[in-house]
Amino acid sequence: MYAKEANVDTDGLNSCGEILNACFEELVEAKLIQPTFVTEYPKEISPLAKPHRTKEGLTERFELFVVGRELANAFSELTDPVDQRERFEKQAEKKEAGDLEASDVDHDFLAALEQGMPPTGGLGIGIDRLVMLLTDSSTIKDVIAFPLLKNLASASTEAASEDEGNQ
């Protein structure tokens, strides 16, 4: 209800966690100017993070925001192969339904988990995120060093527009 009142687009979002994340991205993220750690993300949007030890439906995850942009993403890695398989399968369903950010089932990773994986954690911060901050880029795709991950159609459209402007 609040999301609709705040004019947050919730079309295609199927869970409370997804709607909460959409509200956060639309209403809060850009206002986090000072370095801010946002913790305890919903399980539905954190497919690789371990469930929170005491808070049902949340994960052990945090993101660091500076000047309205995500600078780091970190979490305790999920090491339960049964839970991980269920989450991968939900991600694969989302991908099949058209979600570009969803992933496939990673059978090799699941096989490794089934062999036994010790508690681990991950932190994602790199030169690309720092370049985002320094160049005032709004998305990581604008500065990513791997062109195969970029949307080729929009890149060629941008190049064509630049060429027309230079003539």
GROMACS .gro file of N, CA and C in nm:
model
  501
    1MET      N    1   0.082  -0.118   0.000
    1MET     CA    2   0.000   0.000   0.000
    1MET      C    3   0.087   0.126   0.000
    2TYR      N    4   0.186   0.132   0.088
    2TYR     CA    5   0.274   0.249   0.094
    2TYR      C    6   0.348   0.268  -0.039
    3ALA      N    7   0.393   0.159  -0.099
    3ALA     CA    8   0.465   0.168  -0.227
    3ALA      C    9   0.379   0.235  -0.332
    4LYS      N   10   0.253   0.198  -0.341
    4LYS     CA   11   0.163   0.258  -0.439
    4LYS      C   12   0.140   0.406  -0.409
    5GLU      N   13   0.122   0.440  -0.280
    5GLU     CA   14   0.103   0.580  -0.241
    5GLU      C   15   0.225   0.665  -0.274
    6ALA      N   16   0.343   0.604  -0.268
    6ALA     CA   17   0.467   0.675  -0.297
    6ALA      C   18   0.503   0.669  -0.445
    7ASN      N   19   0.414   0.613  -0.526
    7ASN     CA   20   0.433   0.601  -0.671
    7ASN      C   21   0.555   0.516  -0.709
    8VAL      N   22   0.579   0.410  -0.631
    8VAL     CA   23   0.686   0.316  -0.662
    8VAL      C   24   0.627   0.207  -0.750
    9ASP      N   25   0.691   0.181  -0.864
    9ASP     CA   26   0.643   0.079  -0.957
    9ASP      C   27   0.666  -0.060  -0.897
   10THR      N   28   0.559  -0.133  -0.873
   10THR     CA   29   0.569  -0.267  -0.816
   10THR      C   30   0.522  -0.374  -0.913
   11ASP      N   31   0.500  -0.337  -1.039
   11ASP     CA   32   0.457  -0.435  -1.139
   11ASP      C   33   0.562  -0.544  -1.152
   12GLY      N   34   0.519  -0.667  -1.148
   12GLY     CA   35   0.608  -0.781  -1.163
   12GLY      C   36   0.680  -0.822  -1.036
   13LEU      N   37   0.660  -0.750  -0.927
   13LEU     CA   38   0.722  -0.786  -0.800
   13LEU      C   39   0.627  -0.877  -0.724
   14ASN      N   40   0.679  -0.991  -0.678
   14ASN     CA   41   0.591  -1.093  -0.622
   14ASN      C   42   0.608  -1.117  -0.473
   15SER      N   43   0.695  -1.042  -0.407
   15SER     CA   44   0.715  -1.069  -0.265
   15SER      C   45   0.733  -0.937  -0.189
   16CYS      N   46   0.714  -0.945  -0.060
   16CYS     CA   47   0.732  -0.829   0.026
   16CYS      C   48   0.876  -0.778   0.017
   17GLY      N   49   0.973  -0.870   0.013
   17GLY     CA   50   1.114  -0.832   0.003
   17GLY      C   51   1.146  -0.756  -0.124
   18GLU      N   52   1.087  -0.799  -0.236
   18GLU     CA   53   1.110  -0.730  -0.363
   18GLU      C   54   1.048  -0.590  -0.362
   19ILE      N   55   0.931  -0.578  -0.304
   19ILE     CA   56   0.865  -0.448  -0.295
   19ILE      C   57   0.941  -0.356  -0.201
   20LEU      N   58   0.986  -0.409  -0.089
   20LEU     CA   59   1.066  -0.331   0.005
   20LEU      C   60   1.193  -0.281  -0.063
   21ASN      N   61   1.259  -0.365  -0.140
   21ASN     CA   62   1.380  -0.325  -0.211
   21ASN      C   63   1.350  -0.217  -0.315
   22ALA      N   64   1.240  -0.231  -0.387
   22ALA     CA   65   1.203  -0.129  -0.486
   22ALA      C   66   1.179   0.006  -0.417
   23CYS      N   67   1.113   0.004  -0.302
   23CYS     CA   68   1.090   0.128  -0.225
   23CYS      C   69   1.223   0.188  -0.180
   24PHE      N   70   1.312   0.103  -0.131
   24PHE     CA   71   1.444   0.151  -0.086
   24PHE      C   72   1.519   0.216  -0.202
   25GLU      N   73   1.524   0.148  -0.316
   25GLU     CA   74   1.597   0.201  -0.431
   25GLU      C   75   1.537   0.331  -0.482
   26GLU      N   76   1.406   0.341  -0.481
   26GLU     CA   77   1.338   0.458  -0.535
   26GLU      C   78   1.334   0.576  -0.438
   27LEU      N   79   1.315   0.548  -0.309
   27LEU     CA   80   1.288   0.654  -0.213
   27LEU      C   81   1.404   0.689  -0.120
   28VAL      N   82   1.497   0.597  -0.101
   28VAL     CA   83   1.600   0.616   0.002
   28VAL      C   84   1.742   0.625  -0.054
   29GLU      N   85   1.776   0.534  -0.142
   29GLU     CA   86   1.914   0.517  -0.186
   29GLU      C   87   1.984   0.648  -0.225
   30ALA      N   88   1.924   0.728  -0.308
   30ALA     CA   89   1.986   0.852  -0.355
   30ALA      C   90   2.008   0.954  -0.243
   31LYS      N   91   1.939   0.937  -0.131
   31LYS     CA   92   1.950   1.031  -0.019
   31LYS      C   93   2.058   0.992   0.081
   32LEU      N   94   2.125   0.880   0.059
   32LEU     CA   95   2.229   0.834   0.150
   32LEU      C   96   2.362   0.898   0.110
   33ILE      N   97   2.383   1.021   0.150
   33ILE     CA   98   2.501   1.097   0.110
   33ILE      C   99   2.623   1.059   0.194
   34GLN      N  100   2.608   1.064   0.324
   34GLN     CA  101   2.718   1.025   0.413
   34GLN      C  102   2.738   0.873   0.402
   35PRO      N  103   2.861   0.824   0.425
   35PRO     CA  104   2.881   0.678   0.423
   35PRO      C  105   2.782   0.609   0.517
   36THR      N  106   2.705   0.517   0.461
   36THR     CA  107   2.597   0.451   0.537
   36THR      C  108   2.597   0.301   0.507
   37PHE      N  109   2.595   0.221   0.612
   37PHE     CA  110   2.582   0.077   0.597
   37PHE      C  111   2.435   0.040   0.613
   38VAL      N  112   2.379  -0.024   0.512
   38VAL     CA  113   2.242  -0.074   0.518
   38VAL      C  114   2.254  -0.225   0.539
   39THR      N  115   2.188  -0.277   0.642
   39THR     CA  116   2.207  -0.417   0.680
   39THR      C  117   2.076  -0.495   0.671
   40GLU      N  118   2.090  -0.625   0.679
   40GLU     CA  119   1.978  -0.718   0.692
   40GLU      C  120   1.879  -0.708   0.575
   41TYR      N  121   1.923  -0.752   0.460
   41TYR     CA  122   1.841  -0.747   0.338
   41TYR      C  123   1.743  -0.863   0.333
   42PRO      N  124   1.631  -0.846   0.262
   42PRO     CA  125   1.534  -0.954   0.248
   42PRO      C  126   1.594  -1.075   0.176
   43LYS      N  127   1.551  -1.192   0.218
   43LYS     CA  128   1.599  -1.318   0.161
   43LYS      C  129   1.571  -1.325   0.010
   44GLU      N  130   1.457  -1.271  -0.033
   44GLU     CA  131   1.416  -1.283  -0.173
   44GLU      C  132   1.511  -1.213  -0.270
   45ILE      N  133   1.584  -1.113  -0.224
   45ILE     CA  134   1.674  -1.040  -0.313
   45ILE      C  135   1.821  -1.070  -0.284
   46SER      N  136   1.847  -1.170  -0.200
   46SER     CA  137   1.984  -1.204  -0.161
   46SER      C  138   2.006  -1.354  -0.177
   47PRO      N  139   2.011  -1.403  -0.302
   47PRO     CA  140   2.012  -1.547  -0.325
   47PRO      C  141   2.137  -1.621  -0.278
   48LEU      N  142   2.246  -1.551  -0.251
   48LEU     CA  143   2.367  -1.619  -0.206
   48LEU      C  144   2.399  -1.596  -0.059
   49ALA      N  145   2.317  -1.516   0.010
   49ALA     CA  146   2.345  -1.479   0.148
   49ALA      C  147   2.279  -1.575   0.247
   50LYS      N  148   2.349  -1.597   0.357
   50LYS     CA  149   2.300  -1.684   0.464
   50LYS      C  150   2.181  -1.618   0.534
   51PRO      N  151   2.080  -1.698   0.572
   51PRO     CA  152   1.968  -1.641   0.647
   51PRO      C  153   2.016  -1.579   0.778
   52HIS      N  154   1.951  -1.473   0.820
   52HIS     CA  155   1.985  -1.407   0.947
   52HIS      C  156   1.965  -1.505   1.061
   53ARG      N  157   2.049  -1.499   1.160
   53ARG     CA  158   2.043  -1.596   1.271
   53ARG      C  159   1.921  -1.578   1.360
   54THR      N  160   1.870  -1.455   1.369
   54THR     CA  161   1.759  -1.431   1.462
   54THR      C  162   1.639  -1.362   1.399
   55LYS      N  163   1.650  -1.317   1.273
   55LYS     CA  164   1.540  -1.241   1.212
   55LYS      C  165   1.490  -1.313   1.087
   56GLU      N  166   1.376  -1.378   1.102
   56GLU     CA  167   1.314  -1.457   0.994
   56GLU      C  168   1.292  -1.371   0.869
   57GLY      N  169   1.328  -1.425   0.752
   57GLY     CA  170   1.304  -1.357   0.626
   57GLY      C  171   1.414  -1.261   0.584
   58LEU      N  172   1.513  -1.239   0.670
   58LEU     CA  173   1.624  -1.149   0.639
   58LEU      C  174   1.753  -1.229   0.625
   59THR      N  175   1.856  -1.163   0.571
   59THR     CA  176   1.985  -1.228   0.552
   59THR      C  177   2.096  -1.150   0.622
   60GLU      N  178   2.210  -1.216   0.636
   60GLU     CA  179   2.330  -1.152   0.692
   60GLU      C  180   2.403  -1.085   0.576
   61ARG      N  181   2.357  -0.966   0.544
   61ARG     CA  182   2.411  -0.893   0.429
   61ARG      C  183   2.414  -0.744   0.461
   62PHE      N  184   2.514  -0.675   0.407
   62PHE     CA  185   2.514  -0.530   0.416
   62PHE      C  186   2.565  -0.471   0.286
   63GLU      N  187   2.525  -0.347   0.261
   63GLU     CA  188   2.578  -0.269   0.150
   63GLU      C  189   2.621  -0.134   0.204
   64LEU      N  190   2.730  -0.083   0.150
   64LEU     CA  191   2.780   0.048   0.186
   64LEU      C  192   2.739   0.146   0.077
   65PHE      N  193   2.676   0.256   0.117
   65PHE     CA  194   2.636   0.361   0.023
   65PHE      C  195   2.711   0.489   0.056
   66VAL      N  196   2.759   0.556  -0.048
   66VAL     CA  197   2.827   0.684  -0.035
   66VAL      C  198   2.779   0.772  -0.150
   67VAL      N  199   2.742   0.894  -0.123
   67VAL     CA  200   2.694   0.989  -0.222
   67VAL      C  201   2.579   0.928  -0.305
   68GLY      N  202   2.491   0.856  -0.237
   68GLY     CA  203   2.374   0.801  -0.304
   68GLY      C  204   2.398   0.681  -0.392
   69ARG      N  205   2.516   0.622  -0.382
   69ARG     CA  206   2.547   0.505  -0.466
   69ARG      C  207   2.603   0.391  -0.383
   70GLU      N  208   2.573   0.270  -0.429
   70GLU     CA  209   2.628   0.151  -0.363
   70GLU      C  210   2.777   0.143  -0.394
   71LEU      N  211   2.857   0.133  -0.289
   71LEU     CA  212   3.002   0.123  -0.307
   71LEU      C  213   3.051  -0.018  -0.275
   72ALA      N  214   2.982  -0.089  -0.187
   72ALA     CA  215   3.023  -0.224  -0.150
   72ALA      C  216   2.900  -0.308  -0.117
   73ASN      N  217   2.914  -0.437  -0.141
   73ASN     CA  218   2.811  -0.535  -0.110
   73ASN      C  219   2.880  -0.652  -0.042
   74ALA      N  220   2.833  -0.693   0.075
   74ALA     CA  221   2.898  -0.801   0.148
   74ALA      C  222   2.794  -0.886   0.220
   75PHE      N  223   2.828  -1.013   0.241
   75PHE     CA  224   2.736  -1.102   0.310
   75PHE      C  225   2.806  -1.228   0.355
   76SER      N  226   2.744  -1.295   0.453
   76SER     CA  227   2.786  -1.429   0.492
   76SER      C  228   2.733  -1.522   0.385
   77GLU      N  229   2.822  -1.606   0.331
   77GLU     CA  230   2.782  -1.696   0.222
   77GLU      C  231   2.690  -1.807   0.273
   78LEU      N  232   2.586  -1.834   0.196
   78LEU     CA  233   2.496  -1.945   0.224
   78LEU      C  234   2.571  -2.074   0.195
   79THR      N  235   2.576  -2.165   0.293
   79THR     CA  236   2.648  -2.291   0.274
   79THR      C  237   2.557  -2.413   0.284
   80ASP      N  238   2.428  -2.392   0.293
   80ASP     CA  239   2.330  -2.501   0.299
   80ASP      C  240   2.289  -2.535   0.155
   81PRO      N  241   2.328  -2.654   0.104
   81PRO     CA  242   2.299  -2.686  -0.036
   81PRO      C  243   2.150  -2.698  -0.068
   82VAL      N  244   2.069  -2.740   0.027
   82VAL     CA  245   1.925  -2.754   0.002
   82VAL      C  246   1.862  -2.615  -0.013
   83ASP      N  247   1.891  -2.525   0.080
   83ASP     CA  248   1.840  -2.388   0.074
   83ASP      C  249   1.891  -2.318  -0.052
   84GLN      N  250   2.020  -2.338  -0.084
   84GLN     CA  251   2.078  -2.273  -0.202
   84GLN      C  252   2.012  -2.321  -0.330
   85ARG      N  253   1.984  -2.452  -0.340
   85ARG     CA  254   1.916  -2.505  -0.459
   85ARG      C  255   1.778  -2.442  -0.475
   86GLU      N  256   1.703  -2.431  -0.366
   86GLU     CA  257   1.570  -2.369  -0.371
   86GLU      C  258   1.579  -2.224  -0.420
   87ARG      N  259   1.678  -2.151  -0.371
   87ARG     CA  260   1.693  -2.012  -0.411
   87ARG      C  261   1.735  -2.000  -0.557
   88PHE      N  262   1.828  -2.087  -0.601
   88PHE     CA  263   1.868  -2.088  -0.742
   88PHE      C  264   1.748  -2.118  -0.832
   89GLU      N  265   1.666  -2.213  -0.791
   89GLU     CA  266   1.550  -2.250  -0.872
   89GLU      C  267   1.451  -2.133  -0.883
   90LYS      N  268   1.433  -2.059  -0.774
   90LYS     CA  269   1.346  -1.940  -0.778
   90LYS      C  270   1.406  -1.835  -0.871
   91GLN      N  271   1.540  -1.819  -0.866
   91GLN     CA  272   1.606  -1.724  -0.955
   91GLN      C  273   1.588  -1.765  -1.101
   92ALA      N  274   1.602  -1.895  -1.129
   92ALA     CA  275   1.585  -1.945  -1.266
   92ALA      C  276   1.443  -1.920  -1.317
   93GLU      N  277   1.343  -1.935  -1.228
   93GLU     CA  278   1.204  -1.907  -1.266
   93GLU      C  279   1.188  -1.759  -1.300
   94LYS      N  280   1.251  -1.673  -1.222
   94LYS     CA  281   1.244  -1.528  -1.249
   94LYS      C  282   1.310  -1.496  -1.381
   95LYS      N  283   1.424  -1.560  -1.407
   95LYS     CA  284   1.494  -1.535  -1.533
   95LYS      C  285   1.409  -1.579  -1.652
   96GLU      N  286   1.347  -1.694  -1.638
   96GLU     CA  287   1.261  -1.745  -1.746
   96GLU      C  288   1.141  -1.652  -1.769
   97ALA      N  289   1.098  -1.583  -1.663
   97ALA     CA  290   0.985  -1.490  -1.673
   97ALA      C  291   1.029  -1.353  -1.725
   98GLY      N  292   1.159  -1.336  -1.751
   98GLY     CA  293   1.205  -1.211  -1.810
   98GLY      C  294   1.289  -1.122  -1.721
   99ASP      N  295   1.318  -1.163  -1.598
   99ASP     CA  296   1.400  -1.082  -1.507
   99ASP      C  297   1.547  -1.090  -1.553
  100LEU      N  298   1.600  -0.977  -1.600
  100LEU     CA  299   1.736  -0.973  -1.655
  100LEU      C  300   1.844  -0.988  -1.549
  101GLU      N  301   1.811  -0.960  -1.423
  101GLU     CA  302   1.910  -0.969  -1.317
  101GLU      C  303   1.913  -1.106  -1.250
  102ALA      N  304   1.816  -1.190  -1.279
  102ALA     CA  305   1.810  -1.323  -1.218
  102ALA      C  306   1.912  -1.415  -1.283
  103SER      N  307   1.946  -1.523  -1.212
  103SER     CA  308   2.049  -1.615  -1.262
  103SER      C  309   1.992  -1.755  -1.283
  104ASP      N  310   2.073  -1.837  -1.347
  104ASP     CA  311   2.039  -1.978  -1.367
  104ASP      C  312   2.081  -2.059  -1.245
  105VAL      N  313   2.042  -2.186  -1.243
  105VAL     CA  314   2.088  -2.278  -1.139
  105VAL      C  315   2.234  -2.311  -1.169
  106ASP      N  316   2.320  -2.290  -1.072
  106ASP     CA  317   2.463  -2.319  -1.087
  106ASP      C  318   2.490  -2.457  -1.027
  107HIS      N  319   2.483  -2.561  -1.112
  107HIS     CA  320   2.496  -2.699  -1.066
  107HIS      C  321   2.635  -2.729  -1.012
  108ASP      N  322   2.739  -2.669  -1.068
  108ASP     CA  323   2.875  -2.691  -1.018
  108ASP      C  324   2.890  -2.635  -0.877
  109PHE      N  325   2.835  -2.516  -0.854
  109PHE     CA  326   2.842  -2.456  -0.721
  109PHE      C  327   2.766  -2.542  -0.620
  110LEU      N  328   2.648  -2.592  -0.660
  110LEU     CA  329   2.570  -2.677  -0.571
  110LEU      C  330   2.645  -2.806  -0.539
  111ALA      N  331   2.714  -2.862  -0.637
  111ALA     CA  332   2.793  -2.984  -0.613
  111ALA      C  333   2.903  -2.956  -0.511
  112ALA      N  334   2.966  -2.840  -0.522
  112ALA     CA  335   3.070  -2.802  -0.426
  112ALA      C  336   3.010  -2.787  -0.286
  113LEU      N  337   2.892  -2.725  -0.277
  113LEU     CA  338   2.827  -2.711  -0.146
  113LEU      C  339   2.794  -2.847  -0.086
  114GLU      N  340   2.749  -2.939  -0.170
  114GLU     CA  341   2.712  -3.072  -0.122
  114GLU      C  342   2.832  -3.148  -0.068
  115GLN      N  343   2.952  -3.116  -0.114
  115GLN     CA  344   3.073  -3.178  -0.062
  115GLN      C  345   3.109  -3.123   0.076
  116GLY      N  346   3.058  -3.007   0.107
  116GLY     CA  347   3.084  -2.943   0.235
  116GLY      C  348   3.167  -2.817   0.217
  117MET      N  349   3.111  -2.707   0.257
  117MET     CA  350   3.180  -2.578   0.243
  117MET      C  351   3.185  -2.513   0.381
  118PRO      N  352   3.303  -2.469   0.423
  118PRO     CA  353   3.312  -2.404   0.554
  118PRO      C  354   3.245  -2.267   0.551
  119PRO      N  355   3.215  -2.212   0.667
  119PRO     CA  356   3.156  -2.077   0.670
  119PRO      C  357   3.248  -1.977   0.599
  120THR      N  358   3.189  -1.898   0.512
  120THR     CA  359   3.266  -1.800   0.436
  120THR      C  360   3.187  -1.670   0.425
  121GLY      N  361   3.254  -1.570   0.378
  121GLY     CA  362   3.189  -1.441   0.356
  121GLY      C  363   3.242  -1.379   0.229
  122GLY      N  364   3.170  -1.284   0.178
  122GLY     CA  365   3.213  -1.218   0.056
  122GLY      C  366   3.198  -1.068   0.069
  123LEU      N  367   3.288  -0.995   0.005
  123LEU     CA  368   3.280  -0.850   0.001
  123LEU      C  369   3.309  -0.807  -0.141
  124GLY      N  370   3.216  -0.735  -0.200
  124GLY     CA  371   3.233  -0.687  -0.337
  124GLY      C  372   3.260  -0.538  -0.338
  125ILE      N  373   3.384  -0.503  -0.358
  125ILE     CA  374   3.420  -0.362  -0.379
  125ILE      C  375   3.537  -0.366  -0.477
  126GLY      N  376   3.531  -0.285  -0.575
  126GLY     CA  377   3.638  -0.290  -0.674
  126GLY      C  378   3.659  -0.156  -0.739
  127ILE      N  379   3.752  -0.157  -0.831
  127ILE     CA  380   3.786  -0.034  -0.902
  127ILE      C  381   3.665   0.019  -0.977
  128ASP      N  382   3.579  -0.070  -1.027
  128ASP     CA  383   3.461  -0.024  -1.101
  128ASP      C  384   3.369   0.059  -1.012
  129ARG      N  385   3.350   0.020  -0.888
  129ARG     CA  386   3.264   0.097  -0.797
  129ARG      C  387   3.330   0.231  -0.759
  130LEU      N  388   3.460   0.230  -0.743
  130LEU     CA  389   3.530   0.355  -0.714
  130LEU      C  390   3.524   0.449  -0.835
  131VAL      N  391   3.538   0.394  -0.955
  131VAL     CA  392   3.527   0.475  -1.077
  131VAL      C  393   3.386   0.533  -1.088
  132MET      N  394   3.285   0.454  -1.050
  132MET     CA  395   3.147   0.505  -1.049
  132MET      C  396   3.138   0.630  -0.963
  133LEU      N  397   3.197   0.623  -0.844
  133LEU     CA  398   3.192   0.736  -0.752
  133LEU      C  399   3.265   0.857  -0.809
  134LEU      N  400   3.384   0.833  -0.864
  134LEU     CA  401   3.467   0.943  -0.914
  134LEU      C  402   3.413   1.005  -1.042
  135THR      N  403   3.342   0.926  -1.124
  135THR     CA  404   3.289   0.978  -1.251
  135THR      C  405   3.141   1.014  -1.244
  136ASP      N  406   3.083   1.002  -1.126
  136ASP     CA  407   2.943   1.033  -1.106
  136ASP      C  408   2.852   0.950  -1.197
  137SER      N  409   2.888   0.821  -1.214
  137SER     CA  410   2.807   0.729  -1.295
  137SER      C  411   2.699   0.668  -1.209
  138SER      N  412   2.580   0.656  -1.264
  138SER     CA  413   2.468   0.607  -1.184
  138SER      C  414   2.459   0.455  -1.177
  139THR      N  415   2.518   0.383  -1.272
  139THR     CA  416   2.515   0.238  -1.266
  139THR      C  417   2.652   0.181  -1.295
  140ILE      N  418   2.675   0.063  -1.244
  140ILE     CA  419   2.804  -0.002  -1.264
  140ILE      C  420   2.825  -0.040  -1.411
  141LYS      N  421   2.716  -0.060  -1.484
  141LYS     CA  422   2.728  -0.095  -1.626
  141LYS      C  423   2.791   0.018  -1.707
  142ASP      N  424   2.782   0.142  -1.658
  142ASP     CA  425   2.843   0.254  -1.728
  142ASP      C  426   2.995   0.250  -1.725
  143VAL      N  427   3.052   0.184  -1.626
  143VAL     CA  428   3.198   0.183  -1.611
  143VAL      C  429   3.259   0.044  -1.616
  144ILE      N  430   3.178  -0.058  -1.634
  144ILE     CA  431   3.227  -0.195  -1.627
  144ILE      C  432   3.329  -0.222  -1.737
  145ALA      N  433   3.428  -0.298  -1.701
  145ALA     CA  434   3.537  -0.327  -1.793
  145ALA      C  435   3.508  -0.447  -1.884
  146PHE      N  436   3.396  -0.513  -1.866
  146PHE     CA  437   3.363  -0.631  -1.944
  146PHE      C  438   3.252  -0.599  -2.042
  147PRO      N  439   3.286  -0.564  -2.165
  147PRO     CA  440   3.184  -0.519  -2.261
  147PRO      C  441   3.077  -0.624  -2.291
  148LEU      N  442   3.105  -0.750  -2.271
  148LEU     CA  443   3.004  -0.852  -2.299
  148LEU      C  444   2.888  -0.844  -2.202
  149LEU      N  445   2.907  -0.781  -2.087
  149LEU     CA  446   2.801  -0.767  -1.991
  149LEU      C  447   2.716  -0.642  -2.016
  150LYS      N  448   2.762  -0.556  -2.105
  150LYS     CA  449   2.687  -0.435  -2.136
  150LYS      C  450   2.575  -0.467  -2.234
  151ASN      N  451   2.475  -0.385  -2.234
  151ASN     CA  452   2.366  -0.399  -2.329
  151ASN      C  453   2.415  -0.345  -2.463
  152LEU      N  454   2.440  -0.432  -2.558
  152LEU     CA  455   2.497  -0.393  -2.686
  152LEU      C  456   2.404  -0.303  -2.766
  153ALA      N  457   2.275  -0.323  -2.756
  153ALA     CA  458   2.180  -0.240  -2.832
  153ALA      C  459   2.187  -0.096  -2.787
  154SER      N  460   2.190  -0.071  -2.655
  154SER     CA  461   2.195   0.067  -2.608
  154SER      C  462   2.331   0.128  -2.636
  155ALA      N  463   2.437   0.048  -2.633
  155ALA     CA  464   2.571   0.101  -2.661
  155ALA      C  465   2.581   0.145  -2.807
  156SER      N  466   2.524   0.068  -2.900
  156SER     CA  467   2.531   0.108  -3.041
  156SER      C  468   2.442   0.229  -3.068
  157THR      N  469   2.329   0.240  -2.997
  157THR     CA  470   2.242   0.356  -3.012
  157THR      C  471   2.312   0.482  -2.961
  158GLU      N  472   2.381   0.470  -2.847
  158GLU     CA  473   2.456   0.583  -2.793
  158GLU      C  474   2.567   0.625  -2.888
  159ALA      N  475   2.637   0.528  -2.945
  159ALA     CA  476   2.747   0.558  -3.038
  159ALA      C  477   2.694   0.629  -3.163
  160ALA      N  478   2.579   0.584  -3.214
  160ALA     CA  479   2.519   0.646  -3.330
  160ALA      C  480   2.478   0.790  -3.300
  161SER      N  481   2.424   0.813  -3.182
  161SER     CA  482   2.385   0.949  -3.142
  161SER      C  483   2.505   1.040  -3.131
  162GLU      N  484   2.616   0.987  -3.079
  162GLU     CA  485   2.739   1.066  -3.067
  162GLU      C  486   2.793   1.101  -3.204
  163ASP      N  487   2.788   1.004  -3.298
  163ASP     CA  488   2.837   1.027  -3.432
  163ASP      C  489   2.757   1.138  -3.502
  164GLU      N  490   2.625   1.135  -3.483
  164GLU     CA  491   2.540   1.237  -3.545
  164GLU      C  492   2.571   1.374  -3.486
  165GLY      N  493   2.600   1.379  -3.356
  165GLY     CA  494   2.629   1.506  -3.291
  165GLY      C  495   2.763   1.564  -3.333
  166ASN      N  496   2.856   1.479  -3.377
  166ASN     CA  497   2.990   1.524  -3.415
  166ASN      C  498   2.997   1.570  -3.561
  167GLN      N  499   2.890   1.553  -3.635
  167GLN     CA  500   2.893   1.589  -3.778
  167GLN      C  501   2.852   1.729  -3.803
   0.00000   0.00000   0.00000
